[in-house]
Coordinates of C-alpha atoms in Angstrom, one line a residue:
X253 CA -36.1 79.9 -37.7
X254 CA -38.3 81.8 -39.8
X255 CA -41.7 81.1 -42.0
X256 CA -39.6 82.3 -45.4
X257 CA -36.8 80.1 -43.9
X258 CA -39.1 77.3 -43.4
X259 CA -41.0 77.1 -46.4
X260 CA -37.4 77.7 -48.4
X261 CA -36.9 74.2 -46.7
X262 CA -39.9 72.6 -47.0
X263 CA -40.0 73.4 -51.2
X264 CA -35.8 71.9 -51.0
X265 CA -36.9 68.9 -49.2
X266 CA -39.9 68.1 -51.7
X267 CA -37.6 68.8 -54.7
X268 CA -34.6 66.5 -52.9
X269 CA -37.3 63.5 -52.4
X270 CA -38.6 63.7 -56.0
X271 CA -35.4 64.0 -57.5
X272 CA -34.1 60.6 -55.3
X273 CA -37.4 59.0 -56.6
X274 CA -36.3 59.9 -60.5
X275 CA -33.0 58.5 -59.7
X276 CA -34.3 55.1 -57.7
X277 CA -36.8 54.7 -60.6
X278 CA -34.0 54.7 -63.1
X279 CA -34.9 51.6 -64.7
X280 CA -31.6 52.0 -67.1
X281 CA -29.4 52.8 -64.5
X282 CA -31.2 49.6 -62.4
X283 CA -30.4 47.3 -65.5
X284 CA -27.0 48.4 -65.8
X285 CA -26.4 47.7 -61.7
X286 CA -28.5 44.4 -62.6
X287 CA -25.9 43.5 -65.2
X288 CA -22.9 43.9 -63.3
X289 CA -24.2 42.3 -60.7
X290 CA -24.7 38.5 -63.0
X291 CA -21.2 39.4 -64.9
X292 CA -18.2 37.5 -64.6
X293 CA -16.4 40.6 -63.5
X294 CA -18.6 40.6 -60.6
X295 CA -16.7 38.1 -58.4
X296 CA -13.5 40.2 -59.1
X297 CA -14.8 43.2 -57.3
X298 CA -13.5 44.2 -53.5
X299 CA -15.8 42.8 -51.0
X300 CA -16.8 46.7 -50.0
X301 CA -17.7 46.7 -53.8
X302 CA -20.2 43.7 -54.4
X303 CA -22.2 44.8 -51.0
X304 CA -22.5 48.1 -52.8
X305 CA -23.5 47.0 -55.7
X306 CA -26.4 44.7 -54.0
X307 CA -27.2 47.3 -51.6
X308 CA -27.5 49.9 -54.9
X309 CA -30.0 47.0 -56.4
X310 CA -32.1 46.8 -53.0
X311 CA -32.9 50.2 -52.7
X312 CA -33.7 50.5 -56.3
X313 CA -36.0 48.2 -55.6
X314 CA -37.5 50.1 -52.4
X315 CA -38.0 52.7 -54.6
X316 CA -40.0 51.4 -56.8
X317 CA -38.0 50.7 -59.2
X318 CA -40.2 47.2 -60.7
X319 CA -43.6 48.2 -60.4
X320 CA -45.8 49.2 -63.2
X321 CA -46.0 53.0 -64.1
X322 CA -49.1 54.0 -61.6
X323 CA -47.9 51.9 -59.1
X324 CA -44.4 53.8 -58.9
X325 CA -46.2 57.3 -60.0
X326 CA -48.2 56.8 -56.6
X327 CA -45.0 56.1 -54.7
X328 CA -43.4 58.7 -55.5
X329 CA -46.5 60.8 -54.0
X330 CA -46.3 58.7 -51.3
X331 CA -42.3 59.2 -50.8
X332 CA -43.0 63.1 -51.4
X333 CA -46.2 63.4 -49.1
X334 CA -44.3 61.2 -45.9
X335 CA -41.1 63.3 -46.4
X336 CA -43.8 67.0 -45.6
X337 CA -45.3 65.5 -43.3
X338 CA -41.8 64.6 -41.5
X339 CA -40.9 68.0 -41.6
X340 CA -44.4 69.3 -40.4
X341 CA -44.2 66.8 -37.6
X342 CA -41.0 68.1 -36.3
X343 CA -41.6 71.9 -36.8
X344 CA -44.7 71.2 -34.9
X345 CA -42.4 70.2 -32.1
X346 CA -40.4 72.6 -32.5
X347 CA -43.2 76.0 -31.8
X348 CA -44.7 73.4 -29.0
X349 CA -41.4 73.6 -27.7
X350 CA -40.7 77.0 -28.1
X351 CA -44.2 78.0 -27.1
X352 CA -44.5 76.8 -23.5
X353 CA -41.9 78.5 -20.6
X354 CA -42.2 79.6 -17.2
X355 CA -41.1 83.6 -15.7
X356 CA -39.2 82.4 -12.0
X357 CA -39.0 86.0 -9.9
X358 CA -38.1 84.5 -6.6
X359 CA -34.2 82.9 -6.5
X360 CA -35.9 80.6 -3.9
X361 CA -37.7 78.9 -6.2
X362 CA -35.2 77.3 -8.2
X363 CA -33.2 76.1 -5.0
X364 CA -31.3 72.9 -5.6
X365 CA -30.2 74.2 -8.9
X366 CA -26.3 75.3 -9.7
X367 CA -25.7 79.4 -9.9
X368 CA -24.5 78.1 -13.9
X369 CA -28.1 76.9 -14.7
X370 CA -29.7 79.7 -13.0
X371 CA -27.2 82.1 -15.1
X372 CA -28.3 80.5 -18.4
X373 CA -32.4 80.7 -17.1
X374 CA -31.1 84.6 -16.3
X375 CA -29.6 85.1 -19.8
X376 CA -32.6 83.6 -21.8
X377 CA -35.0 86.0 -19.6
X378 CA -32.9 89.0 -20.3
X379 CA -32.9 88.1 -24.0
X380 CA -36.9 88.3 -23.7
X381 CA -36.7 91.6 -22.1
X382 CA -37.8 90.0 -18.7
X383 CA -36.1 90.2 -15.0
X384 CA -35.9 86.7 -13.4
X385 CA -35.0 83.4 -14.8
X386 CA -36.7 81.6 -17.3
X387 CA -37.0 78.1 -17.9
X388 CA -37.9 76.2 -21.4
X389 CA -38.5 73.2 -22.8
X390 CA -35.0 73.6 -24.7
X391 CA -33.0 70.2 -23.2
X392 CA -30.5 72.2 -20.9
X393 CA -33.8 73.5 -19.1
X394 CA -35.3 70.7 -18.6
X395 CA -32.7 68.7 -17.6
X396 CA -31.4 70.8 -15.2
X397 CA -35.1 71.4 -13.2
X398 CA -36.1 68.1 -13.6
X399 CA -33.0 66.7 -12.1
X400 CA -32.3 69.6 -9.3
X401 CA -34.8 71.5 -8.3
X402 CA -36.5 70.7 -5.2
X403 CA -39.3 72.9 -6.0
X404 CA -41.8 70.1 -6.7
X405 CA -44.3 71.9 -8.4
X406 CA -42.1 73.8 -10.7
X407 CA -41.1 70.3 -12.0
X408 CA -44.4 68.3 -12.6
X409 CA -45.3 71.6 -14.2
X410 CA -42.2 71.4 -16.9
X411 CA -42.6 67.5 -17.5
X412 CA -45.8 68.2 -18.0
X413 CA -45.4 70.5 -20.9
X414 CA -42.6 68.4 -22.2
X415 CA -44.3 65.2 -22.4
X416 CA -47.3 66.1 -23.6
X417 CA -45.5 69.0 -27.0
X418 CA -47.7 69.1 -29.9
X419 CA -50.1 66.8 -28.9
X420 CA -54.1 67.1 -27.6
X421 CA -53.1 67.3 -24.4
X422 CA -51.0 69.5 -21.9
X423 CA -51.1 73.3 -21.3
X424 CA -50.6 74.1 -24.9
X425 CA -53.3 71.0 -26.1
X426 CA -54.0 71.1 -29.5
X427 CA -52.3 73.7 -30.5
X428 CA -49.6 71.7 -32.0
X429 CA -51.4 68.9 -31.9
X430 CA -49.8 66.2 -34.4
X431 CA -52.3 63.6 -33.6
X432 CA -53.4 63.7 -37.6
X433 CA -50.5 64.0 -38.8
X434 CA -49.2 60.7 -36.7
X435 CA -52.2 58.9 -38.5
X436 CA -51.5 59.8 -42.0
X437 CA -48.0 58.9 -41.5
X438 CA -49.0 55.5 -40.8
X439 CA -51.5 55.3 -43.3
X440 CA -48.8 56.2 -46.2
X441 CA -46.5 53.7 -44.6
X442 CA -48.9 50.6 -44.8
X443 CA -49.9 52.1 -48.3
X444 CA -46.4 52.1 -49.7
X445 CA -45.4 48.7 -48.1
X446 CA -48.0 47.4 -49.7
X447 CA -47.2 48.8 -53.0
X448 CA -43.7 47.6 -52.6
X449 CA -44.9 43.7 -51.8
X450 CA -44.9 44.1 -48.2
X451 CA -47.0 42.6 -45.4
X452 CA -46.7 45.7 -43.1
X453 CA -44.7 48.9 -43.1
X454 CA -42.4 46.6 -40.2
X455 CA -40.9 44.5 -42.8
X456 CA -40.4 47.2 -45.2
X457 CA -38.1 48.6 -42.4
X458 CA -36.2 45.7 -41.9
X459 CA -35.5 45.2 -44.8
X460 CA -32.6 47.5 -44.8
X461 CA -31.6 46.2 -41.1
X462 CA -30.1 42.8 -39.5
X463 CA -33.4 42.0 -38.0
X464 CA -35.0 38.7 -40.3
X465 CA -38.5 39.9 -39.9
X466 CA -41.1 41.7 -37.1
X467 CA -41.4 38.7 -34.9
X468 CA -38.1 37.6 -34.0
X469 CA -37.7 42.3 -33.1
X470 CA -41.1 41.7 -30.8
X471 CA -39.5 38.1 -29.9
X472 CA -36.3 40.7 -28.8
X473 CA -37.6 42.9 -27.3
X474 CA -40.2 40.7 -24.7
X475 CA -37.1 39.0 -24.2
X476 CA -35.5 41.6 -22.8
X477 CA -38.0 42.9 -21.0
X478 CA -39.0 39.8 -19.0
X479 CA -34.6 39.9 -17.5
X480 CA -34.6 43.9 -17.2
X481 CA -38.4 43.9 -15.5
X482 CA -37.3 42.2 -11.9
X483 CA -34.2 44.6 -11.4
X484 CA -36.4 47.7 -12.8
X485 CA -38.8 47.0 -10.3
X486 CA -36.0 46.6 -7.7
X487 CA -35.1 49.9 -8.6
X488 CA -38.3 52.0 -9.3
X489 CA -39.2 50.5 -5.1
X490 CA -35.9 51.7 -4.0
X491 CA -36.3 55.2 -5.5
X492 CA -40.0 55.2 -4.0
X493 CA -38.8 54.3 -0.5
X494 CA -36.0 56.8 -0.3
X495 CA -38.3 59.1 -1.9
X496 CA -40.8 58.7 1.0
X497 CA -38.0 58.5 4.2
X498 CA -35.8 61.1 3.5
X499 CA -37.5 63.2 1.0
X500 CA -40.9 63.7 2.3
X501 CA -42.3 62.3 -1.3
X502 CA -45.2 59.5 -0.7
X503 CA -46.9 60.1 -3.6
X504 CA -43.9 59.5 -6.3
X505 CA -44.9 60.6 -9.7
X506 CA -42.4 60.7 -13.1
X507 CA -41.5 64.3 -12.8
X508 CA -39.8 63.4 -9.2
X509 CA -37.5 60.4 -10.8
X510 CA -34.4 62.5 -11.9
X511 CA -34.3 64.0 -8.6
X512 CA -34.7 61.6 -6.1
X513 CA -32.7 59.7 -8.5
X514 CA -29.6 62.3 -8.1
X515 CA -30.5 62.4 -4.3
X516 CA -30.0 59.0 -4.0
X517 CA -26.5 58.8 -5.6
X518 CA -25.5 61.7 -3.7
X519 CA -26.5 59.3 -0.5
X520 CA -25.0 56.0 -1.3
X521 CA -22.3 56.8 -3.6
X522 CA -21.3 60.5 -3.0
X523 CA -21.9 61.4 -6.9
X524 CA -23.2 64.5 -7.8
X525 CA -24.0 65.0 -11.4
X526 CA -23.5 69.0 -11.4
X527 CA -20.3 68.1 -9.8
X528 CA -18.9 65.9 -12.1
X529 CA -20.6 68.3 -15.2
X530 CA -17.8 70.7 -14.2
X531 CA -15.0 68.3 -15.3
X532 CA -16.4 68.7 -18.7
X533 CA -16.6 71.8 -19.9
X534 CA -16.9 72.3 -23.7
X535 CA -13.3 72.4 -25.0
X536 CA -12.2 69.6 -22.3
X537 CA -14.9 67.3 -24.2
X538 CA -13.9 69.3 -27.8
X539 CA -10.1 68.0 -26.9
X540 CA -11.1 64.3 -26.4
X541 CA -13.3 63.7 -28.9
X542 CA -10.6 64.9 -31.7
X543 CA -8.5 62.9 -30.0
X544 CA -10.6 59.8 -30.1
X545 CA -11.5 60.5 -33.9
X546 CA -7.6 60.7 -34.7
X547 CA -6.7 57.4 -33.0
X548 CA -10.0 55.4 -34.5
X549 CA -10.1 56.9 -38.0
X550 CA -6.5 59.0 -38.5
X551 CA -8.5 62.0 -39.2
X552 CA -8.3 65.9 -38.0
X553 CA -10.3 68.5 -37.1
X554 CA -9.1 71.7 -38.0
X555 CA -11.3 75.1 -37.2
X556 CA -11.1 77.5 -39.5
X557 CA -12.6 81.4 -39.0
X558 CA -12.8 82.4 -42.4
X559 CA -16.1 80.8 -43.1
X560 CA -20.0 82.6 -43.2
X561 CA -21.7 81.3 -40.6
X562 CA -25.1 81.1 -39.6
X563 CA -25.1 82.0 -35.8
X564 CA -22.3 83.0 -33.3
X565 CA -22.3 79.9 -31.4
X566 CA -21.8 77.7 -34.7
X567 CA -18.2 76.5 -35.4
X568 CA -16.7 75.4 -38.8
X569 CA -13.9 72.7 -39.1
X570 CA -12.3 71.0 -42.2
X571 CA -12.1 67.6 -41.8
X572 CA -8.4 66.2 -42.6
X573 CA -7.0 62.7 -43.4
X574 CA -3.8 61.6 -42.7
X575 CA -2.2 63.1 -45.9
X576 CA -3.0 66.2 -44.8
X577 CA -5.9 66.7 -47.7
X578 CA -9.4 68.2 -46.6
X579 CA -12.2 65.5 -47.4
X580 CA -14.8 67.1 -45.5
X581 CA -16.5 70.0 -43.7
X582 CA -18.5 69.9 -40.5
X583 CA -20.4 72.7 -39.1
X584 CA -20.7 72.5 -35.5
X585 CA -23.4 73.4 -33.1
X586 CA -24.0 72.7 -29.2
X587 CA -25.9 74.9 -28.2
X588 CA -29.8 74.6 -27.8
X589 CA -31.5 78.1 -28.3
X590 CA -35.0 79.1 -29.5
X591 CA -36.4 78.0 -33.2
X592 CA -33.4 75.5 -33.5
X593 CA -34.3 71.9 -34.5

């Protein structure tokens, strides 16, 4: 991650979203798609076929495709502008991210966690040129101190920064504070609905998903909320009371749920998640997944060495069918590290 890199990006993105916007504007290629869609040869298609050919239609039309020329000349802006901001919201996160971490220099602080986590908060301190162990907001960190350390502090201090990344609050508050950018996003997103006929940016959404319209998803989701509240609650006291009897904890605050959580199912049940983490190393997990692609979809994954890549811990595989023939390439990547998104 690099400014030159960034801005490389940012210039490919814009170019990417004006170019779809030329192509979903196409009112030719629209009238053709219109065309086949009212012929008689219509009916003959494959099922996959017709839903293509209406899908290809519908998202012409979310383009812009029907309105008059300054109408669609100020979607496209729009489209352009929302697709920036996107990518200015998330590098935002990214340096909040990357911006916040903590030097540990006495072992005894980080009791509760495994010698494996402490070796990765070891290695990203030596790659700083520091002696300790650091820990990040990178996922690994976070969820390894949130769910096992018993050093209270150290843990409403990382939830902390992690909840409150590019925003007007926290240790790094605005900073990275996307707070504006949040409220021109939605702005452009009630502008463009409108443009496109729609009451709200909600049914603009929807209108590529199985949802009939913004009510019935609120209707959902209260729904579901009013059966999962009672056992929520159940659970949340629970936590709270073995928090306070055989953890000491009588004040129990967010940054003390993953670990009294883990505690807990150490007590009842005898699980212990950095326990069963060991049964799943990398190439264990590698092995079944290829497995379960091959038995769902009849494809392979075959890594290959001979191909550029962009850091050491990326992998490369083609992606096979059943013939044998490469359709595909996938680059893979697990591991969180500095400046990656």
């Amino acid at each position: 991650d690099t400014p030159e890199l960034r801005a490389a990006y940012s210039e490919g993105q814009k170019r990417l979203v004006e170019n779809d916007m030329k192509v979903g504007q196409n009112r030719d290629l629209y009238e053709v798609f219109v065309a086949l869609s009212v012929s008689p040869e219509f009916a003959s298609l494959s099922d996959e076929d017709r839903v293509a050919v209406e899908q290809a239609i519908r998202d012409f039309t979310l383009s812009g495709v029907a309105l008059e020329p300054e109408a669609r000349d100020r979607f496209s802006e729009i489209s352009v502008e929302l697709s920036g901001l996107s990518n200015e919201f998330g590098s935002a996160v990214l340096d909040a991210t990357d911006a916040w971490s903590e030097l540990v220099t006495d072992e005894a602080d980080l009791a509760g966690i495994s010698d494996a986590d402490k070796a990765m908060f070891a290695d990203a301190a030596k790659a700083k040129g520091q002696a300790g162990w650091l820990v990040t907001l990178q996922q690994p960190s976070v969820n390894a101190v949130l769910t096992f350390a018993e050093n209270r502090e150290l843990r409403a201090r990382m939830y902390r920064a992690f909840a409150t990344r590019a925003s007007d609050q926290g240790p790094n508050a605005g900073e990275f504070d996307n707070s504006a950018r949040i409220a021109r996003i939605l702005e452009l997103r009630h502008e463009g609905a409108k443009l496109l006929g729609f009451t709200d940016p909600v049914a603009w959404s929807l209108e590529t998903k199985m949802a009939p319209n913004g009510a019935e998803v609120i209707a959902f989701l209260r729904d579901l909320a009013r059966r999962a509240k009672p056992a929520a609650e159940r659970d949340l006291a629970e936590l709270k009371t073995f928090a306070a009897e055989q953890l000491g904890i009588a004040d129990f605050e967010p940054w003390d749920a993953g670990f009294v959580s883990n505690r807990l199912r150490q007590d009842r049940y005898a699980v212990d998640a950095q326990v069963v983490k060991a049964y799943f190393p990398v190439e264990r997990v590698m092995e079944g997944w290829q497995t379960l692609m091959q038995r769902l979809f009849g494809i392979k994954l075959v890594e290959r060495d001979d191909v550029s890549l962009y850091h050491e811990d990326a992998r490369f595989f083609d992606v096979v069918d059943e013939s044998g023939t490469v359709f595909a390439g996938l680059y893979l990547d697990l591991h969180a590290r500095t400046g990656k998104r």
